[in-house]
C-alpha cells in the first residue's frame, strides 16, 4: 500500500520471515551469530573512537547535557571531547510532544535564547480544563496551583526546539551525529560502562550478512549519558544490569495530530485539556489541544493520552483518539481544517515513586530515560533539560577531580544534586496524583484527591501511594472483557490507521531483520491471541502487528510484523502481556521523519 509517497505494508514480502506458517525472529540479539555458519568467516572487528563523554540521544536532555559540558570546559579552559549520537535521520526527527513548556531550564542554559532565535514564541494567552461527557462538557476551574495551569508558559513545536538546540550544541563544539543508532552497551573488564557501539548494517532479513555488510563503530568514553527518552532500549539494559530500579515504572501512550485549521477559528495561545469521555471513569487518560501560530500558519496540536495500565485487551488507543475528536466541542475547532501530521510515543507516568538510581560506574540516566516527566502537569521538557545540565556539572566536576588519565568515572553526585532541584521536588509534590486515579472512583476520586491534597495541601501528605502491578500484568482475559464499539472513520475528521501512519514519513531499510524481536516466536499465537485476543494488533499506533491466516493452515492464524510501519513509540515493548516483544534499534536513520512535532 502506498500513500503520499510512503510505502506501508499490510503484507510485506520484504520484512516478514515465515517458516511453516509461523513468524521467525532473525535478529542477532535473539539468534546468536556465533553458532550460525553463515557468519563463520566474517570479519567482526570494529573501529573505535575515544571521547570524554558520549551521549546517547539527541533530545532535550542529551543536548542540554552536551551544551552544559562544553560551557563548563570553555569556562575552565579545558579540552573536553563530547559527542551526541542520535538514531533519527536529523536532529528532532524523532521528537514528538504536545507541547507546552516551561522555559526555566532554557533560561538557565542559554539566557539569551530569544536573541539567538529559539523557536519559542507562542505564549499561552488563555486556557480551559473540562470533563467531557458524550455530548457535553463540565468546566473545571483553572487557577494557580492547579497542576495543568499554564500561565506564563509557551506552546512550541518541540521538534523545532530540539533542532535549534542541536545547532547550539554544534556551535559550542559538540560533535553531533544524527542517523547513528547506538545498539549495544560496551563494558570494561571491571563491569563499568565503556561506551556504546553503533549497529551493524548490511544484514538481510534472514539474518545473513549481505555483500555490503559493515560492522558498527565503538564510541568509548569516560562517562556515557543515556538520554534515549522513554523506554530507551539501552537504558533498559543498564537499569537491569546495575539493578537501578526499585519500583516499576508505569506508562502511557500519547497520540498526536497536527492540523492547519480555518483562520477564523484559530485562537493563538489557547490551551485546552480534558478528561472523561470517551474513556471509562476508571481509565486514566485525557486530551490536549493547543493553538499555535507558526510562520503564519494557523495550527492546532491535538492529542490524546491513554494510560497503559488499562485492563481491557479490546482497548485501542488510536481509535479512542479518533472517537474523542467527534465530540461537538472538539470537532467544531477542527472542521474545515486539514491534518498535516501524526505521531505517537510512549511516556513515563510513574513519577517520584519510579525514579531509579541515576548513576552507575561509567554512566548515568537523564531526562525521560530516568523517568522525569511530570504527568500531573503533562510536562517534561524543562525537567529533562535540567537533569541533563545537572548531570553535566557532576560529570565535569568528577573529571576534574580524577584527572586526565582516568579511564571511567561514576558521577555519583548527580543523583544527589538533581534530587535537590525542582525536577524531583515537583515530582515528589505531585507523587500521589496519578495513583489516586486508580481507585474504584476513577477520575472522580482522582480529582477529589488532587484538590484536597495537592491544590490545597501542596503534596505535603506523609504517605506515598503505589502504582500496583506492572502495566503488562494488568490485562484481563479477552473472554472476560467487554467489547468496545468504535465508529468508522469518515476521512475528514477521523482517519483509518494507515492513512495516519503515512503522515509520519516512517521508513526503514526493507531488507533487514525486524527490530521488533520476539524472545519466543510461539507466544503471540499460543498466549497473546488465545488468551488476550491479540492485543498487540490494537495497542500499536502504527499497524505493525497483525494476525493473519497461516500459509501452512488457513484455519489458523499467525502474527505478522510489519516492521516498516514502526514509529518507535515503544508501546509494544511495554504492554506485551508476556514481555515477549523486545524493541531494538533498526539501522540508523530509520523510523519516523517528524517535522516539528
Coordinates of C-alpha atoms in Angstrom, one line a residue:
X1 CA 0.0 0.0 0.0
X2 CA 1.4 3.4 -0.9
X3 CA 0.1 6.7 0.4
X4 CA 1.7 10.2 -0.1
X5 CA 5.0 8.7 -1.2
X6 CA 5.3 6.4 1.9
X7 CA 5.2 2.7 1.5
X8 CA 3.1 0.9 4.2
X9 CA 3.0 -2.8 4.4
X10 CA 0.0 -4.9 5.4
X11 CA 1.7 -8.0 3.9
X12 CA 5.4 -7.3 3.5
X13 CA 7.4 -9.8 1.4
X14 CA 10.5 -7.9 2.4
X15 CA 10.0 -7.7 6.2
X16 CA 8.4 -11.0 7.2
X17 CA 10.1 -14.3 7.9
X18 CA 7.7 -17.2 8.0
X19 CA 8.6 -20.9 8.5
X20 CA 5.8 -23.4 8.4
X21 CA 3.3 -20.7 8.8
X22 CA 4.9 -19.1 11.9
X23 CA 6.9 -15.9 12.3
X24 CA 10.6 -16.5 12.9
X25 CA 12.8 -13.9 14.6
X26 CA 16.1 -13.5 12.8
X27 CA 17.7 -10.5 14.7
X28 CA 21.2 -11.3 16.1
X29 CA 20.1 -10.2 19.6
X30 CA 17.9 -13.4 19.6
X31 CA 19.7 -15.7 17.1
X32 CA 23.4 -15.9 18.1
X33 CA 25.7 -15.3 15.1
X34 CA 28.5 -17.3 16.8
X35 CA 26.6 -20.5 16.1
X36 CA 25.4 -19.5 12.6
X37 CA 27.7 -21.0 9.9
X38 CA 26.8 -18.1 7.5
X39 CA 28.9 -15.8 9.8
X40 CA 31.8 -18.1 10.2
X41 CA 34.4 -16.2 8.1
X42 CA 33.0 -12.7 8.5
X43 CA 35.4 -10.1 10.0
X44 CA 33.7 -8.9 13.2
X45 CA 36.3 -6.4 14.3
X46 CA 35.2 -2.8 14.8
X47 CA 36.9 0.6 14.6
X48 CA 36.7 2.8 17.7
X49 CA 37.0 6.4 18.7
X50 CA 37.5 7.9 22.2
X51 CA 35.6 10.7 23.8
X52 CA 35.5 12.2 27.3
X53 CA 31.7 12.0 27.3
X54 CA 29.3 10.1 24.9
X55 CA 25.6 11.0 24.9
X56 CA 23.1 8.6 23.5
X57 CA 20.1 10.5 22.3
X58 CA 19.7 14.0 20.7
X59 CA 16.7 15.2 22.6
X60 CA 16.3 18.0 25.1
X61 CA 18.1 16.2 28.0
X62 CA 21.0 14.9 25.9
X63 CA 21.6 18.2 24.0
X64 CA 21.3 20.2 27.2
X65 CA 23.9 18.0 28.9
X66 CA 26.2 18.4 25.9
X67 CA 25.9 22.2 25.8
X68 CA 26.5 22.5 29.5
X69 CA 29.6 20.3 29.4
X70 CA 31.1 22.5 26.7
X71 CA 30.2 25.6 28.6
X72 CA 32.0 24.3 31.7
X73 CA 35.0 23.2 29.7
X74 CA 35.3 26.6 28.0
X75 CA 35.0 28.5 31.2
X76 CA 37.7 26.3 32.8
X77 CA 39.8 26.4 29.6
X78 CA 39.9 22.7 29.4
X79 CA 39.8 20.3 26.4
X80 CA 36.7 18.2 26.5
X81 CA 35.6 16.0 23.7
X82 CA 31.8 15.4 23.7
X83 CA 29.6 13.7 21.2
X84 CA 25.9 13.1 20.8
X85 CA 24.6 10.1 18.7
X86 CA 21.0 10.2 17.5
X87 CA 19.2 7.5 15.6
X88 CA 16.9 9.8 13.7
X89 CA 18.0 11.0 10.3
X90 CA 18.0 14.6 11.5
X91 CA 18.1 16.1 15.0
X92 CA 14.5 16.5 16.1
X93 CA 13.2 13.9 13.6
X94 CA 12.0 11.5 16.3
X95 CA 10.8 14.2 18.7
X96 CA 7.1 14.2 19.5
X97 CA 5.4 16.1 22.3
X98 CA 2.4 18.3 22.9
X99 CA 3.9 20.7 23.7
X100 CA 3.5 23.4 26.3
X101 CA 6.8 24.1 28.0
X102 CA 8.2 26.0 31.0
X103 CA 11.3 27.9 30.0
X104 CA 13.1 27.9 33.3
X105 CA 15.8 25.4 32.3
X106 CA 16.2 27.1 28.9
X107 CA 16.6 30.4 30.8
X108 CA 19.4 28.8 32.8
X109 CA 21.2 27.1 30.0
X110 CA 21.0 29.8 27.3
X111 CA 19.8 33.0 28.9
X112 CA 19.8 34.9 25.5
X113 CA 17.7 32.3 23.7
X114 CA 15.3 34.9 22.4
X115 CA 18.1 36.8 20.8
X116 CA 19.5 33.6 19.3
X117 CA 16.2 32.9 17.6
X118 CA 14.9 30.0 19.5
X119 CA 11.6 28.8 18.1
X120 CA 9.8 29.6 21.3
X121 CA 7.3 32.4 20.7
X122 CA 3.7 31.4 21.3
X123 CA 2.9 32.4 24.9
X124 CA -0.2 30.9 26.5
X125 CA -2.9 33.5 26.4
X126 CA -6.0 31.6 27.6
X127 CA -6.8 28.1 28.8
X128 CA -9.5 25.7 29.9
X129 CA -9.9 22.4 31.6
X130 CA -13.0 20.3 31.3
X131 CA -14.6 16.9 31.9
X132 CA -16.2 15.6 28.8
X133 CA -19.5 13.7 28.7
X134 CA -20.6 12.1 25.4
X135 CA -22.1 15.4 24.2
X136 CA -21.3 18.0 26.8
X137 CA -18.5 19.3 28.9
X138 CA -18.2 20.2 32.6
X139 CA -15.7 23.1 33.2
X140 CA -13.0 22.7 35.8
X141 CA -11.7 25.9 37.4
X142 CA -8.2 26.9 36.3
X143 CA -6.2 28.9 38.9
X144 CA -2.6 29.0 40.2
X145 CA -1.9 25.7 42.0
X146 CA -3.9 23.5 39.6
X147 CA -1.3 21.2 38.0
X148 CA -2.4 21.9 34.5
X149 CA -2.4 25.7 34.9
X150 CA -0.2 27.1 32.1
X151 CA 0.0 30.9 32.7
X152 CA 3.4 32.1 31.6
X153 CA 4.3 29.0 29.6
X154 CA 4.9 28.6 25.8
X155 CA 3.3 26.5 23.2
X156 CA 6.0 25.1 20.9
X157 CA 6.7 22.6 18.2
X158 CA 9.2 20.6 20.2
X159 CA 10.9 19.1 17.2
X160 CA 11.9 22.5 16.0
X161 CA 13.2 23.5 19.5
X162 CA 15.3 20.3 19.6
X163 CA 16.7 21.1 16.1
X164 CA 17.7 24.5 17.4
X165 CA 19.3 23.0 20.5
X166 CA 21.3 20.8 18.2
X167 CA 22.6 23.9 16.3
X168 CA 23.6 25.5 19.6
X169 CA 25.4 22.3 20.7
X170 CA 27.4 22.2 17.4
X171 CA 28.2 25.9 17.8
X172 CA 29.5 25.1 21.3
X173 CA 31.9 22.4 20.0
X174 CA 29.8 19.3 20.5
X175 CA 30.2 16.6 17.8
X176 CA 26.5 15.8 16.8
X177 CA 25.9 12.7 14.8
X178 CA 22.4 12.1 13.5
X179 CA 21.5 8.9 11.7
X180 CA 23.8 6.9 14.1
X181 CA 21.9 4.3 16.1
X182 CA 23.5 3.1 19.3
X183 CA 22.7 -0.6 19.5
X184 CA 25.0 -2.0 22.2
X185 CA 26.4 -1.1 25.6
X186 CA 30.1 -1.8 25.9
X187 CA 31.7 -2.8 29.3
X188 CA 35.1 -2.7 30.8
X189 CA 36.6 -5.8 32.4
X190 CA 35.6 -4.4 35.8
X191 CA 31.9 -4.2 34.7
X192 CA 31.8 -0.5 34.3
X193 CA 30.3 1.0 31.1
X194 CA 33.0 1.6 28.5
X195 CA 30.7 3.3 25.9
X196 CA 28.4 2.2 23.1
X197 CA 28.6 0.5 19.7
X198 CA 26.6 1.6 16.7
X199 CA 24.6 -1.0 14.9
X200 CA 25.9 -3.2 12.1
X201 CA 24.5 -2.6 8.6
X202 CA 24.1 -4.8 5.6
X203 CA 22.3 -7.7 7.3
X204 CA 19.5 -9.4 5.3
X205 CA 16.0 -10.1 6.6
X206 CA 17.0 -13.7 7.0
X207 CA 19.8 -12.7 9.4
X208 CA 22.6 -13.4 7.0
X209 CA 25.4 -10.9 6.0
X210 CA 24.9 -9.2 2.7
X211 CA 27.7 -8.2 0.3
X212 CA 27.6 -4.7 1.8
X213 CA 27.9 -5.8 5.4
X214 CA 29.8 -3.4 7.7
X215 CA 30.3 -3.6 11.4
X216 CA 29.3 -0.7 13.6
X217 CA 31.7 1.6 15.3
X218 CA 32.6 1.7 19.0
X219 CA 32.4 5.0 20.9
X220 CA 34.5 4.8 24.1
X221 CA 34.0 7.3 26.9
X222 CA 35.0 8.1 30.5
X223 CA 31.2 8.6 31.0
X224 CA 28.3 7.7 28.9
X225 CA 25.0 9.6 29.3
X226 CA 21.8 7.7 28.3
X227 CA 19.3 10.2 27.1
X228 CA 17.2 8.0 24.8
X229 CA 13.8 9.1 26.0
X230 CA 11.0 6.9 27.4
X231 CA 11.9 3.1 27.4
X232 CA 15.2 3.5 25.6
X233 CA 16.4 0.1 24.8
X234 CA 20.0 0.6 26.0
X235 CA 18.7 2.4 29.1
X236 CA 16.5 -0.6 29.8
X237 CA 19.7 -2.8 29.7
X238 CA 21.7 -0.7 32.2
X239 CA 18.7 -0.4 34.5
X240 CA 18.6 -4.2 34.7
X241 CA 22.4 -4.8 34.7
X242 CA 23.0 -2.4 37.6
X243 CA 19.7 -3.1 39.4
X244 CA 18.9 0.6 39.4
X245 CA 15.1 0.4 39.7
X246 CA 13.4 -0.5 43.0
X247 CA 9.8 0.3 41.9
X248 CA 8.3 -0.4 38.4
X249 CA 7.6 2.4 36.0
X250 CA 4.1 2.8 34.7
X251 CA 3.5 4.3 31.3
X252 CA 1.0 5.9 28.9
X253 CA 0.8 6.3 25.2
X254 CA 0.4 9.8 23.7
X255 CA -1.0 10.2 20.2
X256 CA -0.8 13.5 18.4
X257 CA -2.1 15.1 15.2
X258 CA -1.1 18.5 13.8
X259 CA -3.8 20.4 12.0
X260 CA -3.9 23.5 9.9
X261 CA -7.3 25.0 10.7
X262 CA -9.7 27.7 9.4
X263 CA -8.1 31.0 10.4
X264 CA -11.5 32.2 11.6
X265 CA -11.4 29.5 14.2
X266 CA -7.8 30.0 15.3
X267 CA -7.1 31.3 18.8
X268 CA -3.3 31.6 19.0
X269 CA -2.1 30.9 22.6
X270 CA -5.2 28.9 23.6
X271 CA -4.6 25.7 25.6
X272 CA -7.3 23.1 26.4
X273 CA -7.1 19.9 28.4
X274 CA -9.9 17.4 29.0
X275 CA -10.6 14.1 30.7
X276 CA -13.5 11.8 30.7
X277 CA -15.3 10.7 27.5
X278 CA -14.6 8.6 25.5
X279 CA -12.7 6.8 28.3
X280 CA -14.5 5.0 31.1
X281 CA -14.4 6.5 34.5
X282 CA -11.8 4.0 35.7
X283 CA -9.4 4.6 32.8
X284 CA -6.7 7.2 33.3
X285 CA -6.1 9.5 30.3
X286 CA -7.2 12.7 28.6
X287 CA -6.6 15.1 25.8
X288 CA -4.7 18.3 24.9
X289 CA -5.5 20.8 22.2
X290 CA -3.1 23.8 21.6
X291 CA -3.5 26.7 19.2
X292 CA -0.1 27.9 17.8
X293 CA 0.7 30.3 15.0
X294 CA 3.9 29.3 13.2
X295 CA 5.3 31.1 10.2
X296 CA 1.8 32.4 9.5
X297 CA 0.1 29.0 9.7
X298 CA -2.9 28.7 12.0
X299 CA -2.0 25.4 13.6
X300 CA -3.6 23.2 16.2
X301 CA -1.8 20.4 18.1
X302 CA -4.4 17.9 19.2
X303 CA -3.6 14.8 21.1
X304 CA -4.8 12.0 23.4
X305 CA -3.1 10.2 26.2
X306 CA -4.1 6.7 27.4
X307 CA -2.5 5.1 30.4
X308 CA -1.1 1.7 29.6
X309 CA -2.3 0.1 32.8
X310 CA -5.7 -0.5 31.2
X311 CA -7.3 -3.9 31.8
X312 CA -9.5 -4.5 28.7
X313 CA -7.5 -6.1 25.9
X314 CA -10.1 -4.7 23.4
X315 CA -8.9 -1.2 24.1
X316 CA -7.5 0.6 21.0
X317 CA -5.8 3.9 22.0
X318 CA -5.7 5.1 18.4
X319 CA -9.4 4.6 17.9
X320 CA -10.1 6.2 21.3
X321 CA -8.3 9.3 19.9
X322 CA -10.3 9.3 16.7
X323 CA -13.5 8.9 18.7
X324 CA -12.6 11.8 21.0
X325 CA -12.3 14.2 18.0
X326 CA -16.0 13.6 17.2
X327 CA -17.1 15.4 20.4
X328 CA -19.0 18.5 19.5
X329 CA -16.7 20.9 21.4
X330 CA -13.6 19.4 19.6
X331 CA -14.9 18.7 16.1
X332 CA -16.1 22.3 15.7
X333 CA -12.5 23.5 16.1
X334 CA -11.1 21.1 13.5
X335 CA -13.9 21.0 10.9
X336 CA -12.8 22.7 7.7
X337 CA -9.2 22.2 8.5
X338 CA -6.6 19.7 7.2
X339 CA -4.5 17.2 9.1
X340 CA -0.8 17.6 8.3
X341 CA 1.0 15.4 10.8
X342 CA 0.5 12.4 13.0
X343 CA 2.7 10.5 15.5
X344 CA 2.7 8.6 18.8
X345 CA 5.1 8.0 21.7
X346 CA 5.1 6.2 25.0
X347 CA 5.6 8.4 28.0
X348 CA 6.5 7.8 31.7
X349 CA 3.7 8.2 34.2
X350 CA 5.4 6.6 37.3
X351 CA 6.8 9.9 38.7
X352 CA 8.6 10.2 42.0
X353 CA 7.9 6.6 43.0
X354 CA 9.6 5.2 39.9
X355 CA 12.7 7.3 39.8
X356 CA 15.6 4.8 39.7
X357 CA 19.1 5.2 41.0
X358 CA 20.5 7.6 38.4
X359 CA 24.2 6.8 38.2
X360 CA 26.4 3.7 37.9
X361 CA 30.1 3.1 37.1
X362 CA 30.7 4.7 33.7
X363 CA 27.5 6.5 33.2
X364 CA 24.1 7.9 34.2
X365 CA 20.5 8.3 33.1
X366 CA 18.9 11.7 32.3
X367 CA 15.5 13.0 31.0
X368 CA 12.8 10.5 30.2
X369 CA 15.3 7.7 30.3
X370 CA 15.3 8.4 34.0
X371 CA 11.5 9.0 34.2
X372 CA 11.4 12.7 34.9
X373 CA 8.1 13.5 33.1
X374 CA 5.6 15.2 35.5
X375 CA 2.4 13.6 34.3
X376 CA 0.2 15.7 36.6
X377 CA 1.5 18.8 34.8
X378 CA 1.8 17.0 31.4
X379 CA 5.3 18.4 31.2
X380 CA 8.8 17.0 31.0
X381 CA 10.9 19.2 28.7
X382 CA 12.2 21.6 31.5
X383 CA 12.9 18.6 33.8
X384 CA 14.7 16.8 31.0
X385 CA 16.9 19.8 30.2
X386 CA 17.6 20.5 33.9
X387 CA 18.6 16.9 34.6
X388 CA 21.0 16.9 31.7
X389 CA 22.5 20.1 32.9
X390 CA 22.9 18.8 36.5
X391 CA 24.4 15.5 35.1
X392 CA 26.9 17.6 33.1
X393 CA 28.0 19.5 36.1
X394 CA 28.5 16.4 38.2
X395 CA 30.4 14.7 35.4
X396 CA 32.7 17.7 34.7
X397 CA 33.4 18.0 38.5
X398 CA 34.3 14.3 38.6
X399 CA 36.6 14.5 35.6
X400 CA 38.4 17.5 37.0
X401 CA 38.9 15.7 40.3
X402 CA 40.1 12.4 38.8
X403 CA 42.5 13.9 36.2
X404 CA 43.0 13.3 32.5
X405 CA 44.3 9.7 32.9
X406 CA 41.2 8.4 34.5
X407 CA 39.5 5.6 32.4
X408 CA 36.0 5.7 33.8
X409 CA 34.1 7.8 36.3
X410 CA 30.9 7.3 38.3
X411 CA 29.1 10.6 38.6
X412 CA 27.6 9.8 42.0
X413 CA 26.9 13.5 42.9
X414 CA 24.5 13.8 40.0
X415 CA 21.9 11.6 41.8
X416 CA 22.1 13.7 45.0
X417 CA 22.2 17.1 43.2
X418 CA 19.3 16.5 40.9
X419 CA 17.1 15.4 43.9
X420 CA 17.8 18.9 45.4
X421 CA 16.4 20.7 42.3
X422 CA 12.9 21.5 41.2
X423 CA 13.0 18.4 38.9
X424 CA 12.5 15.9 41.8
X425 CA 10.8 18.3 44.2
X426 CA 8.0 18.8 41.7
X427 CA 7.6 15.1 41.2
X428 CA 7.5 14.5 45.0
X429 CA 4.8 17.1 45.4
X430 CA 2.6 15.5 42.7
X431 CA 3.6 11.9 43.5
X432 CA 0.1 10.8 44.6
X433 CA -2.0 12.4 41.9
X434 CA -1.5 9.7 39.2
X435 CA -2.1 6.7 41.5
X436 CA -5.1 8.4 43.1
X437 CA -7.0 7.9 39.8
X438 CA -6.6 4.1 40.2
X439 CA -9.4 3.6 42.8
X440 CA -12.9 2.4 42.1
X441 CA -13.9 6.1 41.8
X442 CA -11.6 6.5 38.8
X443 CA -11.1 10.1 37.7
X444 CA -13.7 11.4 40.1
X445 CA -11.7 10.1 43.0
X446 CA -8.5 11.4 41.5
X447 CA -9.9 14.9 41.1
X448 CA -11.2 14.9 44.7
X449 CA -7.8 13.7 46.0
X450 CA -5.8 16.2 43.8
X451 CA -8.0 19.1 45.0
X452 CA -7.6 18.2 48.7
X453 CA -4.0 17.1 48.9
X454 CA -2.3 19.0 46.1
X455 CA -4.1 22.1 45.1
X456 CA -4.7 23.0 48.8
X457 CA -2.2 20.7 50.6
X458 CA 0.7 21.2 48.1
X459 CA 1.6 17.5 48.2
X460 CA 2.7 17.5 51.9
X461 CA 0.8 14.4 52.9
X462 CA 3.0 12.0 54.8
X463 CA 2.2 8.9 52.7
X464 CA 3.0 7.8 49.2
X465 CA 0.6 5.8 47.1
X466 CA 1.8 2.9 44.9
X467 CA 1.1 2.1 41.3
X468 CA 0.4 -1.6 41.8
X469 CA 1.3 -4.3 39.2
X470 CA 3.2 -3.6 36.0
X471 CA 1.2 -2.4 33.0
X472 CA 1.7 -5.6 31.1
X473 CA 0.3 -7.6 34.0
X474 CA -3.0 -5.8 34.2
X475 CA -4.7 -7.2 31.1
X476 CA -7.6 -9.5 31.7
X477 CA -8.7 -12.4 29.5
X478 CA -10.5 -11.4 26.4
X479 CA -13.4 -13.7 27.3
X480 CA -13.9 -11.7 30.4
X481 CA -13.6 -8.3 28.7
X482 CA -16.3 -6.0 27.3
X483 CA -16.2 -5.4 23.6
X484 CA -15.7 -1.8 22.6
X485 CA -17.5 -0.3 19.6
X486 CA -15.6 2.3 17.6
X487 CA -17.1 4.3 14.7
X488 CA -15.8 4.0 11.2
X489 CA -13.5 6.8 10.1
X490 CA -15.0 9.5 7.8
X491 CA -11.7 10.6 6.1
X492 CA -12.3 14.2 7.1
X493 CA -12.2 14.4 10.8
X494 CA -11.3 10.8 11.7
X495 CA -9.0 8.5 9.7
X496 CA -8.0 4.9 9.3
X497 CA -4.7 4.0 10.8
X498 CA -2.6 3.6 7.7
X499 CA -3.7 7.0 6.4
X500 CA -2.4 8.5 9.6
X501 CA 0.8 6.5 9.6
X502 CA 1.6 7.8 6.1
X503 CA 1.9 11.2 7.6
X504 CA 4.7 10.2 9.9
X505 CA 7.1 9.7 7.0
X506 CA 8.3 6.5 8.6
X507 CA 10.6 4.3 6.6
X508 CA 13.1 1.5 7.3
X509 CA 15.6 -0.3 5.0
X510 CA 13.4 -3.2 3.9
X511 CA 15.9 -6.0 3.7
X512 CA 17.0 -6.1 7.3
X513 CA 15.9 -8.2 10.3
X514 CA 12.8 -6.9 12.0
X515 CA 13.8 -4.8 15.0
X516 CA 10.6 -5.9 16.8
X517 CA 12.1 -9.1 18.1
X518 CA 10.4 -12.0 19.8
X519 CA 12.0 -13.9 22.6
X520 CA 9.7 -16.8 21.8
X521 CA 8.1 -17.0 18.4
X522 CA 5.2 -19.2 19.7
X523 CA 3.9 -16.8 22.4
X524 CA 2.0 -14.4 20.1
X525 CA -0.4 -17.1 18.9
X526 CA -0.3 -19.5 21.9
X527 CA -0.7 -16.9 24.6
X528 CA -1.5 -13.4 23.3
X529 CA -4.1 -14.4 20.7
X530 CA -5.5 -17.4 22.6
X531 CA -5.9 -15.6 26.0
X532 CA -5.9 -11.9 25.3
X533 CA -7.3 -11.7 21.8
X534 CA -4.1 -10.4 20.2
X535 CA -3.8 -7.0 21.9
X536 CA -0.7 -6.0 20.0
X537 CA -2.9 -5.6 16.9
X538 CA -4.8 -2.9 18.9
X539 CA -2.3 -1.1 21.2
X540 CA 0.2 -0.5 18.4
X541 CA -0.5 3.0 16.9
X542 CA 1.2 2.2 13.6
X543 CA -0.3 -1.1 12.3
X544 CA 2.9 -3.0 12.9
X545 CA 1.2 -6.2 14.3
X546 CA -1.4 -8.2 12.5
X547 CA -2.8 -11.7 13.0
X548 CA -3.3 -13.2 9.5
X549 CA -4.2 -16.6 8.2
X550 CA -1.3 -19.1 8.3
X551 CA 0.2 -20.2 5.0
X552 CA 0.5 -23.7 6.4
X553 CA -3.1 -23.9 7.6
X554 CA -5.5 -21.2 6.7
X555 CA -7.8 -22.2 9.6
X556 CA -5.2 -20.9 12.0
X557 CA -3.6 -17.6 12.4
X558 CA 0.0 -16.3 12.8
X559 CA 1.5 -13.0 13.8
X560 CA 2.8 -10.8 11.0
X561 CA 5.1 -8.0 12.0
X562 CA 5.1 -5.0 9.6
X563 CA 8.3 -3.5 10.8
X564 CA 8.4 -1.0 8.0
X565 CA 5.5 0.9 9.7
X566 CA 7.1 1.2 13.2
X567 CA 7.2 4.8 14.5
X568 CA 9.5 3.9 17.5
X569 CA 6.8 4.6 20.2
X570 CA 7.9 1.6 22.4
X571 CA 4.3 0.7 23.3
X572 CA 4.7 -2.9 22.3
X573 CA 7.9 -3.2 24.5
X574 CA 5.8 -2.1 27.5
X575 CA 2.3 -3.6 27.1
X576 CA 3.1 -7.0 25.6
X577 CA 1.5 -9.3 28.2
X578 CA 4.4 -11.8 28.4
X579 CA 7.1 -9.1 27.8
X580 CA 8.0 -11.3 24.8
X581 CA 8.5 -8.4 22.4
X582 CA 11.8 -6.7 22.8
X583 CA 12.3 -3.4 20.8
X584 CA 15.8 -3.0 19.5
X585 CA 17.2 -0.2 17.2
X586 CA 17.0 -0.7 13.5
X587 CA 19.6 0.7 11.1
X588 CA 20.3 4.4 11.8
X589 CA 18.1 6.9 10.0
X590 CA 15.1 4.5 10.1
X591 CA 11.8 5.4 11.7
X592 CA 9.5 8.4 11.5
X593 CA 10.5 11.7 10.0
X594 CA 8.6 14.1 12.1
X595 CA 8.6 17.8 11.2
X596 CA 8.2 20.0 14.2
X597 CA 6.0 17.5 16.1

